[in-house]
């Protein structure tokens, strides 16, 4: 995927956030353009072509905005030859706890795009894909395991869970990740927010318990952080 085309996709995905104010628009552009996980999902066909996708802890919904922009570009005939086709038949819905982010997502993507709720207890409908990006660190160890078990129950055999978390054995890049998150929590007015990290190997073991087959990929390219993407497929 060329840089120019990806920049166009990011710009198209961020455009619906303009009515939400400058912060929401700039955040969408910065997050989609600077976080390597979004480019990865465009370059590699890990998401199913259709079905239901749940984005748990979706924030203002930027992943759903990117998937929508990619599907629209593909439908218009502007998808470059040789690229894997984007998932054009996914029905996407987010779940987000923070009311302000829910309002932003609904303004940008539609009233039905995001449900306000806590991923620890909100009902999870039967799904073909579930995405959790940088969210489980806010839960304690028992809650993390319980959420992953609930995801396994919501996914049919063959369904996919994409989880991204920091690797607590990532050395100095992990320390950078941890301090950056501390600063982000302080900026949100929650400087004492408990954070629970695990080594990547432990995340993989935790995912295997409810019946996932797990592949891992480093997901920090272009950043100073120590993040890992876990591609977990429900097999039992």
PDB file of C-alpha atoms in Angstrom:
ATOM      1  CA  UNK A   1       0.000   0.000   0.000  1.00  0.00           C
ATOM      2  CA  UNK A   2       1.549   3.279  -1.086  1.00  0.00           C
ATOM      3  CA  UNK A   3       1.879   6.138   1.357  1.00  0.00           C
ATOM      4  CA  UNK A   4      -0.135   8.449  -0.889  1.00  0.00           C
ATOM      5  CA  UNK A   5      -3.108   6.097  -1.120  1.00  0.00           C
ATOM      6  CA  UNK A   6      -3.069   5.388   2.588  1.00  0.00           C
ATOM      7  CA  UNK A   7      -2.987   9.135   3.315  1.00  0.00           C
ATOM      8  CA  UNK A   8      -6.048   9.520   1.084  1.00  0.00           C
ATOM      9  CA  UNK A   9      -7.832   6.776   3.021  1.00  0.00           C
ATOM     10  CA  UNK A  10      -6.966   8.425   6.333  1.00  0.00           C
ATOM     11  CA  UNK A  11      -8.221  11.788   5.095  1.00  0.00           C
ATOM     12  CA  UNK A  12     -11.486  10.227   3.910  1.00  0.00           C
ATOM     13  CA  UNK A  13     -11.936   8.368   7.211  1.00  0.00           C
ATOM     14  CA  UNK A  14     -11.287  11.520   9.257  1.00  0.00           C
ATOM     15  CA  UNK A  15     -13.614  13.747   7.218  1.00  0.00           C
ATOM     16  CA  UNK A  16     -16.843  12.746   9.058  1.00  0.00           C
ATOM     17  CA  UNK A  17     -15.279  14.023  12.292  1.00  0.00           C
ATOM     18  CA  UNK A  18     -15.123  17.633  11.102  1.00  0.00           C
ATOM     19  CA  UNK A  19     -18.594  18.444  12.510  1.00  0.00           C
ATOM     20  CA  UNK A  20     -17.383  17.089  15.863  1.00  0.00           C
ATOM     21  CA  UNK A  21     -14.780  19.820  16.294  1.00  0.00           C
ATOM     22  CA  UNK A  22     -11.112  20.297  15.576  1.00  0.00           C
ATOM     23  CA  UNK A  23      -9.896  17.977  18.327  1.00  0.00           C
ATOM     24  CA  UNK A  24     -11.931  14.986  17.117  1.00  0.00           C
ATOM     25  CA  UNK A  25     -10.879  15.583  13.516  1.00  0.00           C
ATOM     26  CA  UNK A  26      -7.193  15.983  14.327  1.00  0.00           C
ATOM     27  CA  UNK A  27      -7.288  12.972  16.633  1.00  0.00           C
ATOM     28  CA  UNK A  28      -8.782  10.799  13.883  1.00  0.00           C
ATOM     29  CA  UNK A  29      -6.153  11.907  11.364  1.00  0.00           C
ATOM     30  CA  UNK A  30      -3.292  11.481  13.809  1.00  0.00           C
ATOM     31  CA  UNK A  31      -4.396   8.138  15.199  1.00  0.00           C
ATOM     32  CA  UNK A  32      -5.160   6.541  11.844  1.00  0.00           C
ATOM     33  CA  UNK A  33      -2.068   7.958  10.173  1.00  0.00           C
ATOM     34  CA  UNK A  34       0.412   7.327  12.976  1.00  0.00           C
ATOM     35  CA  UNK A  35      -0.641   4.050  14.572  1.00  0.00           C
ATOM     36  CA  UNK A  36       0.780   1.110  12.584  1.00  0.00           C
ATOM     37  CA  UNK A  37      -2.108  -1.226  13.389  1.00  0.00           C
ATOM     38  CA  UNK A  38      -4.453   0.577  10.978  1.00  0.00           C
ATOM     39  CA  UNK A  39      -2.112   0.374   8.026  1.00  0.00           C
ATOM     40  CA  UNK A  40      -1.518  -3.286   8.893  1.00  0.00           C
ATOM     41  CA  UNK A  41      -5.234  -4.047   8.735  1.00  0.00           C
ATOM     42  CA  UNK A  42      -5.405  -2.495   5.272  1.00  0.00           C
ATOM     43  CA  UNK A  43      -2.340  -4.370   3.995  1.00  0.00           C
ATOM     44  CA  UNK A  44      -3.200  -7.794   5.399  1.00  0.00           C
ATOM     45  CA  UNK A  45      -6.594  -9.495   5.010  1.00  0.00           C
ATOM     46  CA  UNK A  46      -7.011 -10.637   8.604  1.00  0.00           C
ATOM     47  CA  UNK A  47     -10.600  -9.422   9.016  1.00  0.00           C
ATOM     48  CA  UNK A  48     -13.455 -11.381   7.412  1.00  0.00           C
ATOM     49  CA  UNK A  49     -15.044  -9.982   4.264  1.00  0.00           C
ATOM     50  CA  UNK A  50     -18.499  -9.910   5.837  1.00  0.00           C
ATOM     51  CA  UNK A  51     -20.524 -10.581   8.938  1.00  0.00           C
ATOM     52  CA  UNK A  52     -20.562  -8.668  12.206  1.00  0.00           C
ATOM     53  CA  UNK A  53     -17.573  -6.860  13.714  1.00  0.00           C
ATOM     54  CA  UNK A  54     -17.527  -5.595  17.298  1.00  0.00           C
ATOM     55  CA  UNK A  55     -14.945  -2.984  18.294  1.00  0.00           C
ATOM     56  CA  UNK A  56     -14.742  -3.132  22.093  1.00  0.00           C
ATOM     57  CA  UNK A  57     -13.493   0.053  23.720  1.00  0.00           C
ATOM     58  CA  UNK A  58     -13.732   1.737  20.341  1.00  0.00           C
ATOM     59  CA  UNK A  59     -13.188   5.337  21.494  1.00  0.00           C
ATOM     60  CA  UNK A  60     -14.573   7.682  18.874  1.00  0.00           C
ATOM     61  CA  UNK A  61     -14.773   4.876  16.322  1.00  0.00           C
ATOM     62  CA  UNK A  62     -11.793   5.561  14.067  1.00  0.00           C
ATOM     63  CA  UNK A  63     -11.338   1.913  13.026  1.00  0.00           C
ATOM     64  CA  UNK A  64     -14.926   1.754  11.848  1.00  0.00           C
ATOM     65  CA  UNK A  65     -14.424   5.034   9.980  1.00  0.00           C
ATOM     66  CA  UNK A  66     -11.364   3.610   8.213  1.00  0.00           C
ATOM     67  CA  UNK A  67     -13.153   0.396   7.250  1.00  0.00           C
ATOM     68  CA  UNK A  68     -16.057   2.457   5.876  1.00  0.00           C
ATOM     69  CA  UNK A  69     -13.728   4.683   3.845  1.00  0.00           C
ATOM     70  CA  UNK A  70     -11.911   1.653   2.433  1.00  0.00           C
ATOM     71  CA  UNK A  71     -15.171  -0.058   1.442  1.00  0.00           C
ATOM     72  CA  UNK A  72     -16.407   3.113  -0.263  1.00  0.00           C
ATOM     73  CA  UNK A  73     -13.163   3.501  -2.215  1.00  0.00           C
ATOM     74  CA  UNK A  74     -13.298  -0.138  -3.271  1.00  0.00           C
ATOM     75  CA  UNK A  75     -16.923   0.185  -4.412  1.00  0.00           C
ATOM     76  CA  UNK A  76     -16.070   3.281  -6.454  1.00  0.00           C
ATOM     77  CA  UNK A  77     -13.417   1.358  -8.377  1.00  0.00           C
ATOM     78  CA  UNK A  78     -10.473   3.209  -6.883  1.00  0.00           C
ATOM     79  CA  UNK A  79      -8.880   0.262  -5.115  1.00  0.00           C
ATOM     80  CA  UNK A  80      -5.349  -0.315  -6.422  1.00  0.00           C
ATOM     81  CA  UNK A  81      -4.712  -3.579  -8.285  1.00  0.00           C
ATOM     82  CA  UNK A  82      -2.773  -6.101  -6.269  1.00  0.00           C
ATOM     83  CA  UNK A  83      -4.020  -4.905  -2.895  1.00  0.00           C
ATOM     84  CA  UNK A  84      -6.120  -7.323  -0.832  1.00  0.00           C
ATOM     85  CA  UNK A  85      -9.735  -6.248  -1.025  1.00  0.00           C
ATOM     86  CA  UNK A  86     -10.967  -4.518   2.136  1.00  0.00           C
ATOM     87  CA  UNK A  87     -13.805  -6.130   4.095  1.00  0.00           C
ATOM     88  CA  UNK A  88     -16.762  -4.619   2.277  1.00  0.00           C
ATOM     89  CA  UNK A  89     -19.555  -6.621   3.909  1.00  0.00           C
ATOM     90  CA  UNK A  90     -18.843  -6.084   7.592  1.00  0.00           C
ATOM     91  CA  UNK A  91     -21.590  -4.667   9.786  1.00  0.00           C
ATOM     92  CA  UNK A  92     -19.586  -2.763  12.392  1.00  0.00           C
ATOM     93  CA  UNK A  93     -20.607  -1.680  15.849  1.00  0.00           C
ATOM     94  CA  UNK A  94     -18.527  -0.235  18.648  1.00  0.00           C
ATOM     95  CA  UNK A  95     -18.855  -0.368  22.411  1.00  0.00           C
ATOM     96  CA  UNK A  96     -17.456   2.544  24.419  1.00  0.00           C
ATOM     97  CA  UNK A  97     -17.740   3.534  28.073  1.00  0.00           C
ATOM     98  CA  UNK A  98     -16.983   7.280  27.847  1.00  0.00           C
ATOM     99  CA  UNK A  99     -20.088   9.302  27.004  1.00  0.00           C
ATOM    100  CA  UNK A 100     -18.153  12.060  25.217  1.00  0.00           C
ATOM    101  CA  UNK A 101     -16.508   9.591  22.850  1.00  0.00           C
ATOM    102  CA  UNK A 102     -19.829   7.893  22.208  1.00  0.00           C
ATOM    103  CA  UNK A 103     -21.349  11.239  21.215  1.00  0.00           C
ATOM    104  CA  UNK A 104     -18.439  11.955  18.883  1.00  0.00           C
ATOM    105  CA  UNK A 105     -18.690   8.545  17.215  1.00  0.00           C
ATOM    106  CA  UNK A 106     -22.430   8.829  16.754  1.00  0.00           C
ATOM    107  CA  UNK A 107     -22.131  12.301  15.239  1.00  0.00           C
ATOM    108  CA  UNK A 108     -19.476  11.132  12.786  1.00  0.00           C
ATOM    109  CA  UNK A 109     -20.707   7.635  11.958  1.00  0.00           C
ATOM    110  CA  UNK A 110     -24.397   7.528  12.786  1.00  0.00           C
ATOM    111  CA  UNK A 111     -26.562   7.020  15.855  1.00  0.00           C
ATOM    112  CA  UNK A 112     -26.392   3.217  15.682  1.00  0.00           C
ATOM    113  CA  UNK A 113     -22.630   3.012  15.251  1.00  0.00           C
ATOM    114  CA  UNK A 114     -21.660   2.841  18.930  1.00  0.00           C
ATOM    115  CA  UNK A 115     -23.363   1.545  22.037  1.00  0.00           C
ATOM    116  CA  UNK A 116     -22.411   3.027  25.384  1.00  0.00           C
ATOM    117  CA  UNK A 117     -21.452   0.306  27.838  1.00  0.00           C
ATOM    118  CA  UNK A 118     -18.765  -1.451  29.838  1.00  0.00           C
ATOM    119  CA  UNK A 119     -17.062  -4.299  27.976  1.00  0.00           C
ATOM    120  CA  UNK A 120     -16.979  -6.279  31.233  1.00  0.00           C
ATOM    121  CA  UNK A 121     -20.748  -6.779  31.236  1.00  0.00           C
ATOM    122  CA  UNK A 122     -22.350  -5.360  28.083  1.00  0.00           C
ATOM    123  CA  UNK A 123     -24.131  -8.088  26.080  1.00  0.00           C
ATOM    124  CA  UNK A 124     -21.973  -9.302  23.193  1.00  0.00           C
ATOM    125  CA  UNK A 125     -24.014 -10.456  20.183  1.00  0.00           C
ATOM    126  CA  UNK A 126     -22.880 -13.355  18.025  1.00  0.00           C
ATOM    127  CA  UNK A 127     -20.038 -12.001  15.910  1.00  0.00           C
ATOM    128  CA  UNK A 128     -17.583 -12.940  13.194  1.00  0.00           C
ATOM    129  CA  UNK A 129     -14.818 -10.606  14.396  1.00  0.00           C
ATOM    130  CA  UNK A 130     -14.026  -8.726  17.587  1.00  0.00           C
ATOM    131  CA  UNK A 131     -11.344  -6.056  17.914  1.00  0.00           C
ATOM    132  CA  UNK A 132      -9.854  -4.839  21.206  1.00  0.00           C
ATOM    133  CA  UNK A 133      -7.032  -2.325  20.764  1.00  0.00           C
ATOM    134  CA  UNK A 134      -5.147  -1.076  23.837  1.00  0.00           C
ATOM    135  CA  UNK A 135      -8.093  -1.520  26.212  1.00  0.00           C
ATOM    136  CA  UNK A 136      -7.544  -4.517  28.489  1.00  0.00           C
ATOM    137  CA  UNK A 137      -4.689  -2.803  30.318  1.00  0.00           C
ATOM    138  CA  UNK A 138      -7.365  -0.785  32.154  1.00  0.00           C
ATOM    139  CA  UNK A 139      -8.824  -3.969  33.688  1.00  0.00           C
ATOM    140  CA  UNK A 140      -7.435  -6.179  36.413  1.00  0.00           C
ATOM    141  CA  UNK A 141      -6.147  -9.664  35.653  1.00  0.00           C
ATOM    142  CA  UNK A 142      -9.397 -11.461  36.474  1.00  0.00           C
ATOM    143  CA  UNK A 143     -11.420  -9.009  34.389  1.00  0.00           C
ATOM    144  CA  UNK A 144      -9.054  -9.406  31.445  1.00  0.00           C
ATOM    145  CA  UNK A 145      -9.507 -13.181  31.472  1.00  0.00           C
ATOM    146  CA  UNK A 146     -13.278 -12.844  31.822  1.00  0.00           C
ATOM    147  CA  UNK A 147     -13.585 -10.452  28.856  1.00  0.00           C
ATOM    148  CA  UNK A 148     -11.563 -12.789  26.628  1.00  0.00           C
ATOM    149  CA  UNK A 149     -13.741 -15.724  27.680  1.00  0.00           C
ATOM    150  CA  UNK A 150     -16.871 -13.679  26.821  1.00  0.00           C
ATOM    151  CA  UNK A 151     -15.395 -12.891  23.411  1.00  0.00           C
ATOM    152  CA  UNK A 152     -14.794 -16.596  22.766  1.00  0.00           C
ATOM    153  CA  UNK A 153     -18.437 -17.290  23.599  1.00  0.00           C
ATOM    154  CA  UNK A 154     -19.620 -14.579  21.182  1.00  0.00           C
ATOM    155  CA  UNK A 155     -17.503 -15.872  18.290  1.00  0.00           C
ATOM    156  CA  UNK A 156     -18.500 -18.880  16.241  1.00  0.00           C
ATOM    157  CA  UNK A 157     -15.767 -21.425  15.418  1.00  0.00           C
ATOM    158  CA  UNK A 158     -13.498 -19.738  12.890  1.00  0.00           C
ATOM    159  CA  UNK A 159     -14.296 -16.284  14.232  1.00  0.00           C
ATOM    160  CA  UNK A 160     -11.384 -13.943  14.838  1.00  0.00           C
ATOM    161  CA  UNK A 161     -10.342 -11.778  17.757  1.00  0.00           C
ATOM    162  CA  UNK A 162      -7.748  -9.057  17.209  1.00  0.00           C
ATOM    163  CA  UNK A 163      -6.157  -7.952  20.449  1.00  0.00           C
ATOM    164  CA  UNK A 164      -3.375  -5.405  20.809  1.00  0.00           C
ATOM    165  CA  UNK A 165      -1.557  -4.882  24.093  1.00  0.00           C
ATOM    166  CA  UNK A 166       1.887  -3.872  25.283  1.00  0.00           C
ATOM    167  CA  UNK A 167       4.509  -6.547  25.955  1.00  0.00           C
ATOM    168  CA  UNK A 168       5.616  -6.171  29.575  1.00  0.00           C
ATOM    169  CA  UNK A 169       8.893  -7.888  28.678  1.00  0.00           C
ATOM    170  CA  UNK A 170       9.595  -5.363  25.940  1.00  0.00           C
ATOM    171  CA  UNK A 171      12.502  -3.633  27.691  1.00  0.00           C
ATOM    172  CA  UNK A 172      12.981   0.093  27.163  1.00  0.00           C
ATOM    173  CA  UNK A 173      10.204   0.320  24.544  1.00  0.00           C
ATOM    174  CA  UNK A 174       7.815  -1.080  27.141  1.00  0.00           C
ATOM    175  CA  UNK A 175       8.928   1.582  29.617  1.00  0.00           C
ATOM    176  CA  UNK A 176       8.177   4.193  26.952  1.00  0.00           C
ATOM    177  CA  UNK A 177       4.748   2.618  26.455  1.00  0.00           C
ATOM    178  CA  UNK A 178       4.029   2.664  30.172  1.00  0.00           C
ATOM    179  CA  UNK A 179       5.086   6.280  30.689  1.00  0.00           C
ATOM    180  CA  UNK A 180       3.170   7.443  27.622  1.00  0.00           C
ATOM    181  CA  UNK A 181       0.049   5.771  28.999  1.00  0.00           C
ATOM    182  CA  UNK A 182       0.603   7.360  32.406  1.00  0.00           C
ATOM    183  CA  UNK A 183       0.781  10.786  30.772  1.00  0.00           C
ATOM    184  CA  UNK A 184      -2.376  10.045  28.774  1.00  0.00           C
ATOM    185  CA  UNK A 185      -4.214   9.015  31.950  1.00  0.00           C
ATOM    186  CA  UNK A 186      -3.089  12.210  33.682  1.00  0.00           C
ATOM    187  CA  UNK A 187      -4.290  14.293  30.724  1.00  0.00           C
ATOM    188  CA  UNK A 188      -7.711  12.632  31.065  1.00  0.00           C
ATOM    189  CA  UNK A 189      -7.815  13.571  34.749  1.00  0.00           C
ATOM    190  CA  UNK A 190      -7.101  10.042  35.994  1.00  0.00           C
ATOM    191  CA  UNK A 191      -3.443  10.049  37.063  1.00  0.00           C
ATOM    192  CA  UNK A 192      -3.983   7.128  39.467  1.00  0.00           C
ATOM    193  CA  UNK A 193      -5.714   4.889  36.923  1.00  0.00           C
ATOM    194  CA  UNK A 194      -4.620   1.279  37.646  1.00  0.00           C
ATOM    195  CA  UNK A 195      -2.911  -0.328  34.661  1.00  0.00           C
ATOM    196  CA  UNK A 196      -2.374  -4.069  34.257  1.00  0.00           C
ATOM    197  CA  UNK A 197       0.261  -5.252  31.784  1.00  0.00           C
ATOM    198  CA  UNK A 198       1.344  -8.775  30.857  1.00  0.00           C
ATOM    199  CA  UNK A 199       4.234 -10.226  28.847  1.00  0.00           C
ATOM    200  CA  UNK A 200       3.259 -11.141  25.282  1.00  0.00           C
ATOM    201  CA  UNK A 201       3.742 -14.846  26.027  1.00  0.00           C
ATOM    202  CA  UNK A 202       1.258 -14.572  28.890  1.00  0.00           C
ATOM    203  CA  UNK A 203      -1.334 -12.859  26.695  1.00  0.00           C
ATOM    204  CA  UNK A 204      -0.973 -15.724  24.203  1.00  0.00           C
ATOM    205  CA  UNK A 205      -1.445 -18.295  26.976  1.00  0.00           C
ATOM    206  CA  UNK A 206      -4.495 -16.441  28.269  1.00  0.00           C
ATOM    207  CA  UNK A 207      -6.055 -16.443  24.800  1.00  0.00           C
ATOM    208  CA  UNK A 208      -5.453 -20.166  24.374  1.00  0.00           C
ATOM    209  CA  UNK A 209      -7.481 -21.050  27.479  1.00  0.00           C
ATOM    210  CA  UNK A 210     -10.952 -20.294  26.019  1.00  0.00           C
ATOM    211  CA  UNK A 211     -10.094 -22.038  22.735  1.00  0.00           C
ATOM    212  CA  UNK A 212      -8.194 -19.588  20.522  1.00  0.00           C
ATOM    213  CA  UNK A 213      -5.348 -20.470  18.164  1.00  0.00           C
ATOM    214  CA  UNK A 214      -2.998 -17.505  18.429  1.00  0.00           C
ATOM    215  CA  UNK A 215      -0.525 -15.845  16.071  1.00  0.00           C
ATOM    216  CA  UNK A 216       1.457 -12.776  17.136  1.00  0.00           C
ATOM    217  CA  UNK A 217       2.881  -9.864  15.191  1.00  0.00           C
ATOM    218  CA  UNK A 218       4.936  -6.908  16.455  1.00  0.00           C
ATOM    219  CA  UNK A 219       2.822  -3.778  16.133  1.00  0.00           C
ATOM    220  CA  UNK A 220       5.024  -0.810  16.974  1.00  0.00           C
ATOM    221  CA  UNK A 221       6.658   0.016  13.650  1.00  0.00           C
ATOM    222  CA  UNK A 222       7.485   3.705  13.464  1.00  0.00           C
ATOM    223  CA  UNK A 223       6.847   4.237  17.180  1.00  0.00           C
ATOM    224  CA  UNK A 224       9.003   3.918  20.330  1.00  0.00           C
ATOM    225  CA  UNK A 225       6.559   1.460  21.928  1.00  0.00           C
ATOM    226  CA  UNK A 226       6.424  -2.287  22.613  1.00  0.00           C
ATOM    227  CA  UNK A 227       3.039  -3.364  21.309  1.00  0.00           C
ATOM    228  CA  UNK A 228       2.001  -6.792  20.027  1.00  0.00           C
ATOM    229  CA  UNK A 229      -0.990  -7.704  17.875  1.00  0.00           C
ATOM    230  CA  UNK A 230      -2.546 -11.069  18.746  1.00  0.00           C
ATOM    231  CA  UNK A 231      -4.535 -12.671  15.930  1.00  0.00           C
ATOM    232  CA  UNK A 232      -6.676 -15.204  17.752  1.00  0.00           C
ATOM    233  CA  UNK A 233      -8.984 -17.560  15.856  1.00  0.00           C
ATOM    234  CA  UNK A 234     -11.711 -19.478  17.663  1.00  0.00           C
ATOM    235  CA  UNK A 235     -11.107 -23.184  17.066  1.00  0.00           C
ATOM    236  CA  UNK A 236     -13.091 -24.814  19.891  1.00  0.00           C
TER     237      UNK A 236
END
